């Protein structure tokens, strides 16, 4: 049955090459755009490697310190002393990790004759590797003893190993020294490459922040520094209350400075979806969904209207065919179903091409348009599994159905509504 329908559609495509080509190409462009959005949001929000704990992860990324007397103000990351003294040991936290924000990207001095490689580094603690579940291809994270001693050890991504040392296996890299701006770090582990879309966990090199000589330094004003806090919690609401009470007590007992954390700690989804990077306003999921659905409607309606016009023209050329089939007993619902099936097959072909186009668009760096990735690190890395994930495939499949219905149903229904005699007159 299905094979017979496919042969019928293939015959129609052969007889209407120009229409089929334009329809498939238009559908491919529309669904490629939808796929790009789906990939971006899926990889930013869903539990994916290595951020499988996203549903339980919360963050504090910024702080504001106001001077009460002279009205001076600073907004920045947080200082290590402030985190240690005020944002640790909450009862509603299962795990807590710190990472230091390094703005400058150091260079790796390579051994394979290529120019020095610019890399993203993230100084972290041992708990970082407990919250983010990296796949270690060789070795392991640095130990608590190495961390507390401030030893210059590092966990390095697989791609960085190949770029720095050439075609060696991850196990061969263990024990080697990787040179970051001529500072040598002994490699203790090699991890599977992540994507730049995983903003919190992505880096080329991870090493203990205890190797930084001034990591305990307070900023110009209390609380300000270079650290971010990552919590693992099942009780975000209770944790927010604990943090708010701690900040309230700090401000009550301080007549010189006033600390603001806004709505932090925030869940992963809140932090990613908010339009305000400093989290100064409460996040509204419904407001965000309204914007997203509006954008999706535009992405679907514009191509649907264009495709609908094309189908209307094509249906005019097939009115006599429909009239003949009606005269032999074919019902309106049967003919409508066949037309929808024909167009759905073309939509699926266009959807597959759209998937490929979306993948190529990511390889060419379109992720930077969405604020994902870093141009200094090269094109945004995405594995095929991240683009062709089942959830993304299912979403685009549903969108294909909607596009098919929006573009084909109305012109087909109107054309099939004509009486048999009028349809045969069109011959």
PDB file of N, CA, C and O in Angstrom, residues 223-285:
ATOM      1  N   UNK A 223      32.635  41.380  47.800  1.00  0.00           N
ATOM      2  CA  UNK A 223      31.809  40.444  47.034  1.00  0.00           C
ATOM      3  C   UNK A 223      32.173  40.336  45.576  1.00  0.00           C
ATOM      4  O   UNK A 223      31.784  39.375  44.910  1.00  0.00           O
ATOM      5  N   UNK A 224      32.891  41.320  45.033  1.00  0.00           N
ATOM      6  CA  UNK A 224      33.186  41.315  43.601  1.00  0.00           C
ATOM      7  C   UNK A 224      34.479  40.562  43.309  1.00  0.00           C
ATOM      8  O   UNK A 224      35.432  40.621  44.086  1.00  0.00           O
ATOM      9  N   UNK A 225      34.480  39.849  42.196  1.00  0.00           N
ATOM     10  CA  UNK A 225      35.658  39.059  41.832  1.00  0.00           C
ATOM     11  C   UNK A 225      35.470  38.382  40.490  1.00  0.00           C
ATOM     12  O   UNK A 225      34.836  38.942  39.588  1.00  0.00           O
ATOM     13  N   UNK A 226      35.956  37.139  40.368  1.00  0.00           N
ATOM     14  CA  UNK A 226      35.933  36.435  39.079  1.00  0.00           C
ATOM     15  C   UNK A 226      35.272  35.059  39.134  1.00  0.00           C
ATOM     16  O   UNK A 226      35.368  34.298  38.172  1.00  0.00           O
ATOM     17  N   UNK A 227      34.587  34.745  40.244  1.00  0.00           N
ATOM     18  CA  UNK A 227      34.053  33.392  40.412  1.00  0.00           C
ATOM     19  C   UNK A 227      32.546  33.328  40.144  1.00  0.00           C
ATOM     20  O   UNK A 227      31.820  34.306  40.347  1.00  0.00           O
ATOM     21  N   UNK A 228      32.119  32.138  39.722  1.00  0.00           N
ATOM     22  CA  UNK A 228      30.704  31.811  39.584  1.00  0.00           C
ATOM     23  C   UNK A 228      30.421  30.559  40.411  1.00  0.00           C
ATOM     24  O   UNK A 228      31.296  29.707  40.578  1.00  0.00           O
ATOM     25  N   UNK A 229      29.187  30.460  40.895  1.00  0.00           N
ATOM     26  CA  UNK A 229      28.808  29.362  41.783  1.00  0.00           C
ATOM     27  C   UNK A 229      27.833  28.437  41.059  1.00  0.00           C
ATOM     28  O   UNK A 229      26.901  28.904  40.394  1.00  0.00           O
ATOM     29  N   UNK A 230      28.047  27.144  41.193  1.00  0.00           N
ATOM     30  CA  UNK A 230      27.166  26.144  40.604  1.00  0.00           C
ATOM     31  C   UNK A 230      26.662  25.246  41.730  1.00  0.00           C
ATOM     32  O   UNK A 230      27.461  24.650  42.459  1.00  0.00           O
ATOM     33  N   UNK A 231      25.345  25.168  41.889  1.00  0.00           N
ATOM     34  CA  UNK A 231      24.734  24.317  42.907  1.00  0.00           C
ATOM     35  C   UNK A 231      24.021  23.147  42.240  1.00  0.00           C
ATOM     36  O   UNK A 231      23.453  23.274  41.151  1.00  0.00           O
ATOM     37  N   UNK A 232      24.005  22.026  42.921  1.00  0.00           N
ATOM     38  CA  UNK A 232      23.170  20.897  42.540  1.00  0.00           C
ATOM     39  C   UNK A 232      22.136  20.731  43.643  1.00  0.00           C
ATOM     40  O   UNK A 232      22.487  20.472  44.807  1.00  0.00           O
ATOM     41  N   UNK A 233      20.864  20.912  43.292  1.00  0.00           N
ATOM     42  CA  UNK A 233      19.821  20.917  44.310  1.00  0.00           C
ATOM     43  C   UNK A 233      18.506  20.402  43.744  1.00  0.00           C
ATOM     44  O   UNK A 233      18.195  20.607  42.570  1.00  0.00           O
ATOM     45  N   UNK A 234      17.746  19.725  44.598  1.00  0.00           N
ATOM     46  CA  UNK A 234      16.381  19.317  44.264  1.00  0.00           C
ATOM     47  C   UNK A 234      15.359  20.294  44.822  1.00  0.00           C
ATOM     48  O   UNK A 234      14.158  20.143  44.583  1.00  0.00           O
ATOM     49  N   UNK A 235      15.821  21.284  45.579  1.00  0.00           N
ATOM     50  CA  UNK A 235      14.918  22.205  46.270  1.00  0.00           C
ATOM     51  C   UNK A 235      15.342  23.640  45.984  1.00  0.00           C
ATOM     52  O   UNK A 235      15.830  24.354  46.855  1.00  0.00           O
ATOM     53  N   UNK A 236      15.162  24.059  44.738  1.00  0.00           N
ATOM     54  CA  UNK A 236      15.614  25.388  44.346  1.00  0.00           C
ATOM     55  C   UNK A 236      14.857  26.484  45.089  1.00  0.00           C
ATOM     56  O   UNK A 236      15.448  27.493  45.491  1.00  0.00           O
ATOM     57  N   UNK A 237      13.562  26.295  45.282  1.00  0.00           N
ATOM     58  CA  UNK A 237      12.780  27.309  45.997  1.00  0.00           C
ATOM     59  C   UNK A 237      13.305  27.552  47.396  1.00  0.00           C
ATOM     60  O   UNK A 237      13.489  28.697  47.823  1.00  0.00           O
ATOM     61  N   UNK A 238      13.573  26.457  48.130  1.00  0.00           N
ATOM     62  CA  UNK A 238      14.106  26.592  49.487  1.00  0.00           C
ATOM     63  C   UNK A 238      15.507  27.191  49.479  1.00  0.00           C
ATOM     64  O   UNK A 238      15.860  27.992  50.352  1.00  0.00           O
ATOM     65  N   UNK A 239      16.313  26.836  48.470  1.00  0.00           N
ATOM     66  CA  UNK A 239      17.663  27.395  48.369  1.00  0.00           C
ATOM     67  C   UNK A 239      17.601  28.895  48.106  1.00  0.00           C
ATOM     68  O   UNK A 239      18.377  29.664  48.692  1.00  0.00           O
ATOM     69  N   UNK A 240      16.698  29.329  47.253  1.00  0.00           N
ATOM     70  CA  UNK A 240      16.536  30.765  47.008  1.00  0.00           C
ATOM     71  C   UNK A 240      16.227  31.503  48.312  1.00  0.00           C
ATOM     72  O   UNK A 240      16.741  32.605  48.562  1.00  0.00           O
ATOM     73  N   UNK A 241      15.377  30.896  49.147  1.00  0.00           N
ATOM     74  CA  UNK A 241      15.021  31.525  50.420  1.00  0.00           C
ATOM     75  C   UNK A 241      16.239  31.601  51.341  1.00  0.00           C
ATOM     76  O   UNK A 241      16.438  32.619  52.019  1.00  0.00           O
ATOM     77  N   UNK A 242      17.040  30.534  51.370  1.00  0.00           N
ATOM     78  CA  UNK A 242      18.254  30.548  52.188  1.00  0.00           C
ATOM     79  C   UNK A 242      19.212  31.645  51.747  1.00  0.00           C
ATOM     80  O   UNK A 242      19.762  32.388  52.572  1.00  0.00           O
ATOM     81  N   UNK A 243      19.421  31.758  50.435  1.00  0.00           N
ATOM     82  CA  UNK A 243      20.339  32.770  49.910  1.00  0.00           C
ATOM     83  C   UNK A 243      19.801  34.166  50.194  1.00  0.00           C
ATOM     84  O   UNK A 243      20.546  35.061  50.626  1.00  0.00           O
ATOM     85  N   UNK A 244      18.509  34.369  49.979  1.00  0.00           N
ATOM     86  CA  UNK A 244      17.914  35.685  50.222  1.00  0.00           C
ATOM     87  C   UNK A 244      18.046  36.089  51.690  1.00  0.00           C
ATOM     88  O   UNK A 244      18.340  37.255  52.004  1.00  0.00           O
ATOM     89  N   UNK A 245      17.842  35.133  52.595  1.00  0.00           N
ATOM     90  CA  UNK A 245      17.969  35.435  54.019  1.00  0.00           C
ATOM     91  C   UNK A 245      19.420  35.756  54.381  1.00  0.00           C
ATOM     92  O   UNK A 245      19.680  36.672  55.183  1.00  0.00           O
ATOM     93  N   UNK A 246      20.365  35.044  53.784  1.00  0.00           N
ATOM     94  CA  UNK A 246      21.782  35.317  54.047  1.00  0.00           C
ATOM     95  C   UNK A 246      22.160  36.724  53.600  1.00  0.00           C
ATOM     96  O   UNK A 246      22.841  37.463  54.326  1.00  0.00           O
ATOM     97  N   UNK A 247      21.716  37.117  52.421  1.00  0.00           N
ATOM     98  CA  UNK A 247      22.027  38.456  51.902  1.00  0.00           C
ATOM     99  C   UNK A 247      21.327  39.526  52.734  1.00  0.00           C
ATOM    100  O   UNK A 247      21.886  40.605  53.000  1.00  0.00           O
ATOM    101  N   UNK A 248      20.105  39.229  53.184  1.00  0.00           N
ATOM    102  CA  UNK A 248      19.387  40.194  54.027  1.00  0.00           C
ATOM    103  C   UNK A 248      20.145  40.440  55.318  1.00  0.00           C
ATOM    104  O   UNK A 248      20.316  41.590  55.757  1.00  0.00           O
ATOM    105  N   UNK A 249      20.644  39.360  55.944  1.00  0.00           N
ATOM    106  CA  UNK A 249      21.395  39.511  57.193  1.00  0.00           C
ATOM    107  C   UNK A 249      22.709  40.254  56.973  1.00  0.00           C
ATOM    108  O   UNK A 249      23.124  41.067  57.793  1.00  0.00           O
ATOM    109  N   UNK A 250      23.349  39.986  55.829  1.00  0.00           N
ATOM    110  CA  UNK A 250      24.605  40.689  55.524  1.00  0.00           C
ATOM    111  C   UNK A 250      24.355  42.196  55.395  1.00  0.00           C
ATOM    112  O   UNK A 250      25.086  43.014  55.967  1.00  0.00           O
ATOM    113  N   UNK A 251      23.307  42.562  54.661  1.00  0.00           N
ATOM    114  CA  UNK A 251      23.022  43.980  54.440  1.00  0.00           C
ATOM    115  C   UNK A 251      22.559  44.674  55.721  1.00  0.00           C
ATOM    116  O   UNK A 251      22.870  45.847  55.954  1.00  0.00           O
ATOM    117  N   UNK A 252      21.826  43.937  56.556  1.00  0.00           N
ATOM    118  CA  UNK A 252      21.353  44.530  57.817  1.00  0.00           C
ATOM    119  C   UNK A 252      22.515  44.867  58.744  1.00  0.00           C
ATOM    120  O   UNK A 252      22.496  45.892  59.434  1.00  0.00           O
ATOM    121  N   UNK A 253      23.546  44.027  58.722  1.00  0.00           N
ATOM    122  CA  UNK A 253      24.681  44.257  59.618  1.00  0.00           C
ATOM    123  C   UNK A 253      25.807  45.068  59.015  1.00  0.00           C
ATOM    124  O   UNK A 253      26.891  45.156  59.600  1.00  0.00           O
ATOM    125  N   UNK A 254      25.580  45.650  57.851  1.00  0.00           N
ATOM    126  CA  UNK A 254      26.641  46.400  57.169  1.00  0.00           C
ATOM    127  C   UNK A 254      26.134  47.799  56.842  1.00  0.00           C
ATOM    128  O   UNK A 254      25.151  47.963  56.108  1.00  0.00           O
ATOM    129  N   UNK A 255      26.805  48.813  57.374  1.00  0.00           N
ATOM    130  CA  UNK A 255      26.370  50.189  57.123  1.00  0.00           C
ATOM    131  C   UNK A 255      27.170  50.877  56.019  1.00  0.00           C
ATOM    132  O   UNK A 255      26.983  52.068  55.758  1.00  0.00           O
ATOM    133  N   UNK A 256      28.069  50.146  55.347  1.00  0.00           N
ATOM    134  CA  UNK A 256      28.889  50.741  54.289  1.00  0.00           C
ATOM    135  C   UNK A 256      28.522  50.208  52.891  1.00  0.00           C
ATOM    136  O   UNK A 256      28.583  50.957  51.919  1.00  0.00           O
ATOM    137  N   UNK A 257      28.146  48.932  52.838  1.00  0.00           N
ATOM    138  CA  UNK A 257      27.898  48.313  51.531  1.00  0.00           C
ATOM    139  C   UNK A 257      26.563  47.562  51.539  1.00  0.00           C
ATOM    140  O   UNK A 257      26.132  47.052  52.575  1.00  0.00           O
ATOM    141  N   UNK A 258      25.962  47.493  50.367  1.00  0.00           N
ATOM    142  CA  UNK A 258      24.717  46.754  50.190  1.00  0.00           C
ATOM    143  C   UNK A 258      24.888  45.789  49.017  1.00  0.00           C
ATOM    144  O   UNK A 258      25.244  46.195  47.904  1.00  0.00           O
ATOM    145  N   UNK A 259      24.650  44.513  49.286  1.00  0.00           N
ATOM    146  CA  UNK A 259      24.832  43.477  48.273  1.00  0.00           C
ATOM    147  C   UNK A 259      23.501  43.111  47.630  1.00  0.00           C
ATOM    148  O   UNK A 259      22.476  42.987  48.318  1.00  0.00           O
ATOM    149  N   UNK A 260      23.494  42.930  46.307  1.00  0.00           N
ATOM    150  CA  UNK A 260      22.308  42.508  45.575  1.00  0.00           C
ATOM    151  C   UNK A 260      22.647  41.304  44.711  1.00  0.00           C
ATOM    152  O   UNK A 260      23.636  41.315  43.970  1.00  0.00           O
ATOM    153  N   UNK A 261      21.822  40.259  44.812  1.00  0.00           N
ATOM    154  CA  UNK A 261      21.962  39.082  43.941  1.00  0.00           C
ATOM    155  C   UNK A 261      20.751  38.909  43.031  1.00  0.00           C
ATOM    156  O   UNK A 261      20.643  37.881  42.339  1.00  0.00           O
ATOM    157  N   UNK A 262      19.816  39.888  43.052  1.00  0.00           N
ATOM    158  CA  UNK A 262      18.607  39.833  42.234  1.00  0.00           C
ATOM    159  C   UNK A 262      17.840  38.545  42.508  1.00  0.00           C
ATOM    160  O   UNK A 262      17.540  38.254  43.655  1.00  0.00           O
ATOM    161  N   UNK A 263      17.550  37.778  41.458  1.00  0.00           N
ATOM    162  CA  UNK A 263      16.739  36.564  41.632  1.00  0.00           C
ATOM    163  C   UNK A 263      17.581  35.291  41.657  1.00  0.00           C
ATOM    164  O   UNK A 263      17.073  34.199  41.450  1.00  0.00           O
ATOM    165  N   UNK A 264      18.841  35.430  41.919  1.00  0.00           N
ATOM    166  CA  UNK A 264      19.730  34.266  41.978  1.00  0.00           C
ATOM    167  C   UNK A 264      19.683  33.610  43.360  1.00  0.00           C
ATOM    168  O   UNK A 264      19.394  34.290  44.331  1.00  0.00           O
ATOM    169  N   UNK A 265      19.970  32.288  43.390  1.00  0.00           N
ATOM    170  CA  UNK A 265      20.368  31.414  42.288  1.00  0.00           C
ATOM    171  C   UNK A 265      19.220  31.122  41.331  1.00  0.00           C
ATOM    172  O   UNK A 265      18.062  31.042  41.749  1.00  0.00           O
ATOM    173  N   UNK A 266      19.562  30.967  40.069  1.00  0.00           N
ATOM    174  CA  UNK A 266      18.570  30.671  39.047  1.00  0.00           C
ATOM    175  C   UNK A 266      18.772  29.268  38.505  1.00  0.00           C
ATOM    176  O   UNK A 266      19.895  28.757  38.459  1.00  0.00           O
ATOM    177  N   UNK A 267      17.666  28.673  38.091  1.00  0.00           N
ATOM    178  CA  UNK A 267      17.753  27.365  37.450  1.00  0.00           C
ATOM    179  C   UNK A 267      18.431  27.516  36.098  1.00  0.00           C
ATOM    180  O   UNK A 267      18.578  28.622  35.568  1.00  0.00           O
ATOM    181  N   UNK A 268      18.822  26.399  35.542  1.00  0.00           N
ATOM    182  CA  UNK A 268      19.489  26.435  34.240  1.00  0.00           C
ATOM    183  C   UNK A 268      18.587  27.068  33.184  1.00  0.00           C
ATOM    184  O   UNK A 268      19.030  27.939  32.417  1.00  0.00           O
ATOM    185  N   UNK A 269      17.329  26.655  33.128  1.00  0.00           N
ATOM    186  CA  UNK A 269      16.422  27.185  32.114  1.00  0.00           C
ATOM    187  C   UNK A 269      16.176  28.672  32.299  1.00  0.00           C
ATOM    188  O   UNK A 269      16.085  29.427  31.328  1.00  0.00           O
ATOM    189  N   UNK A 270      16.035  29.111  33.529  1.00  0.00           N
ATOM    190  CA  UNK A 270      15.848  30.537  33.779  1.00  0.00           C
ATOM    191  C   UNK A 270      17.040  31.332  33.282  1.00  0.00           C
ATOM    192  O   UNK A 270      16.885  32.380  32.651  1.00  0.00           O
ATOM    193  N   UNK A 271      18.214  30.844  33.561  1.00  0.00           N
ATOM    194  CA  UNK A 271      19.426  31.571  33.186  1.00  0.00           C
ATOM    195  C   UNK A 271      19.598  31.632  31.683  1.00  0.00           C
ATOM    196  O   UNK A 271      19.997  32.657  31.129  1.00  0.00           O
ATOM    197  N   UNK A 272      19.269  30.543  30.982  1.00  0.00           N
ATOM    198  CA  UNK A 272      19.446  30.506  29.541  1.00  0.00           C
ATOM    199  C   UNK A 272      18.372  31.323  28.832  1.00  0.00           C
ATOM    200  O   UNK A 272      18.653  32.030  27.859  1.00  0.00           O
ATOM    201  N   UNK A 273      17.138  31.250  29.304  1.00  0.00           N
ATOM    202  CA  UNK A 273      16.029  31.865  28.582  1.00  0.00           C
ATOM    203  C   UNK A 273      15.794  33.326  28.913  1.00  0.00           C
ATOM    204  O   UNK A 273      15.108  34.022  28.170  1.00  0.00           O
ATOM    205  N   UNK A 274      16.343  33.816  30.013  1.00  0.00           N
ATOM    206  CA  UNK A 274      16.077  35.191  30.382  1.00  0.00           C
ATOM    207  C   UNK A 274      16.701  36.158  29.386  1.00  0.00           C
ATOM    208  O   UNK A 274      17.773  35.922  28.851  1.00  0.00           O
ATOM    209  N   UNK A 275      16.013  37.250  29.116  1.00  0.00           N
ATOM    210  CA  UNK A 275      16.541  38.289  28.233  1.00  0.00           C
ATOM    211  C   UNK A 275      17.430  39.261  28.987  1.00  0.00           C
ATOM    212  O   UNK A 275      18.017  40.159  28.395  1.00  0.00           O
ATOM    213  N   UNK A 276      17.508  39.100  30.297  1.00  0.00           N
ATOM    214  CA  UNK A 276      18.287  40.021  31.119  1.00  0.00           C
ATOM    215  C   UNK A 276      19.471  39.261  31.709  1.00  0.00           C
ATOM    216  O   UNK A 276      19.298  38.462  32.624  1.00  0.00           O
ATOM    217  N   UNK A 277      20.689  39.470  31.197  1.00  0.00           N
ATOM    218  CA  UNK A 277      21.825  38.669  31.658  1.00  0.00           C
ATOM    219  C   UNK A 277      22.166  38.839  33.126  1.00  0.00           C
ATOM    220  O   UNK A 277      22.788  37.971  33.731  1.00  0.00           O
ATOM    221  N   UNK A 278      21.765  39.969  33.723  1.00  0.00           N
ATOM    222  CA  UNK A 278      22.053  40.180  35.141  1.00  0.00           C
ATOM    223  C   UNK A 278      20.918  39.708  36.038  1.00  0.00           C
ATOM    224  O   UNK A 278      20.963  39.878  37.256  1.00  0.00           O
ATOM    225  N   UNK A 279      19.874  39.120  35.419  1.00  0.00           N
ATOM    226  CA  UNK A 279      18.782  38.521  36.213  1.00  0.00           C
ATOM    227  C   UNK A 279      18.113  39.521  37.140  1.00  0.00           C
ATOM    228  O   UNK A 279      17.739  39.193  38.258  1.00  0.00           O
ATOM    229  N   UNK A 280      17.966  40.768  36.685  1.00  0.00           N
ATOM    230  CA  UNK A 280      17.402  41.796  37.550  1.00  0.00           C
ATOM    231  C   UNK A 280      15.883  41.734  37.631  1.00  0.00           C
ATOM    232  O   UNK A 280      15.281  42.415  38.451  1.00  0.00           O
ATOM    233  N   UNK A 281      15.263  40.927  36.779  1.00  0.00           N
ATOM    234  CA  UNK A 281      13.815  40.800  36.805  1.00  0.00           C
ATOM    235  C   UNK A 281      13.438  39.324  36.882  1.00  0.00           C
ATOM    236  O   UNK A 281      14.140  38.474  36.320  1.00  0.00           O
ATOM    237  N   UNK A 282      12.323  38.996  37.553  1.00  0.00           N
ATOM    238  CA  UNK A 282      11.898  37.597  37.626  1.00  0.00           C
ATOM    239  C   UNK A 282      11.633  37.031  36.231  1.00  0.00           C
ATOM    240  O   UNK A 282      11.130  37.722  35.350  1.00  0.00           O
ATOM    241  N   UNK A 283      11.989  35.788  36.053  1.00  0.00           N
ATOM    242  CA  UNK A 283      11.797  35.139  34.759  1.00  0.00           C
ATOM    243  C   UNK A 283      10.367  34.642  34.630  1.00  0.00           C
ATOM    244  O   UNK A 283       9.808  34.056  35.555  1.00  0.00           O
ATOM    245  N   UNK A 284       9.756  34.882  33.460  1.00  0.00           N
ATOM    246  CA  UNK A 284       8.407  34.414  33.185  1.00  0.00           C
ATOM    247  C   UNK A 284       8.444  33.444  32.011  1.00  0.00           C
ATOM    248  O   UNK A 284       8.735  33.848  30.877  1.00  0.00           O
ATOM    249  N   UNK A 285       8.177  32.166  32.277  1.00  0.00           N
ATOM    250  CA  UNK A 285       8.190  31.165  31.214  1.00  0.00           C
ATOM    251  C   UNK A 285       7.112  31.443  30.183  1.00  0.00           C
ATOM    252  O   UNK A 285       7.326  31.303  28.977  1.00  0.00           O
TER     253      UNK A 285
END
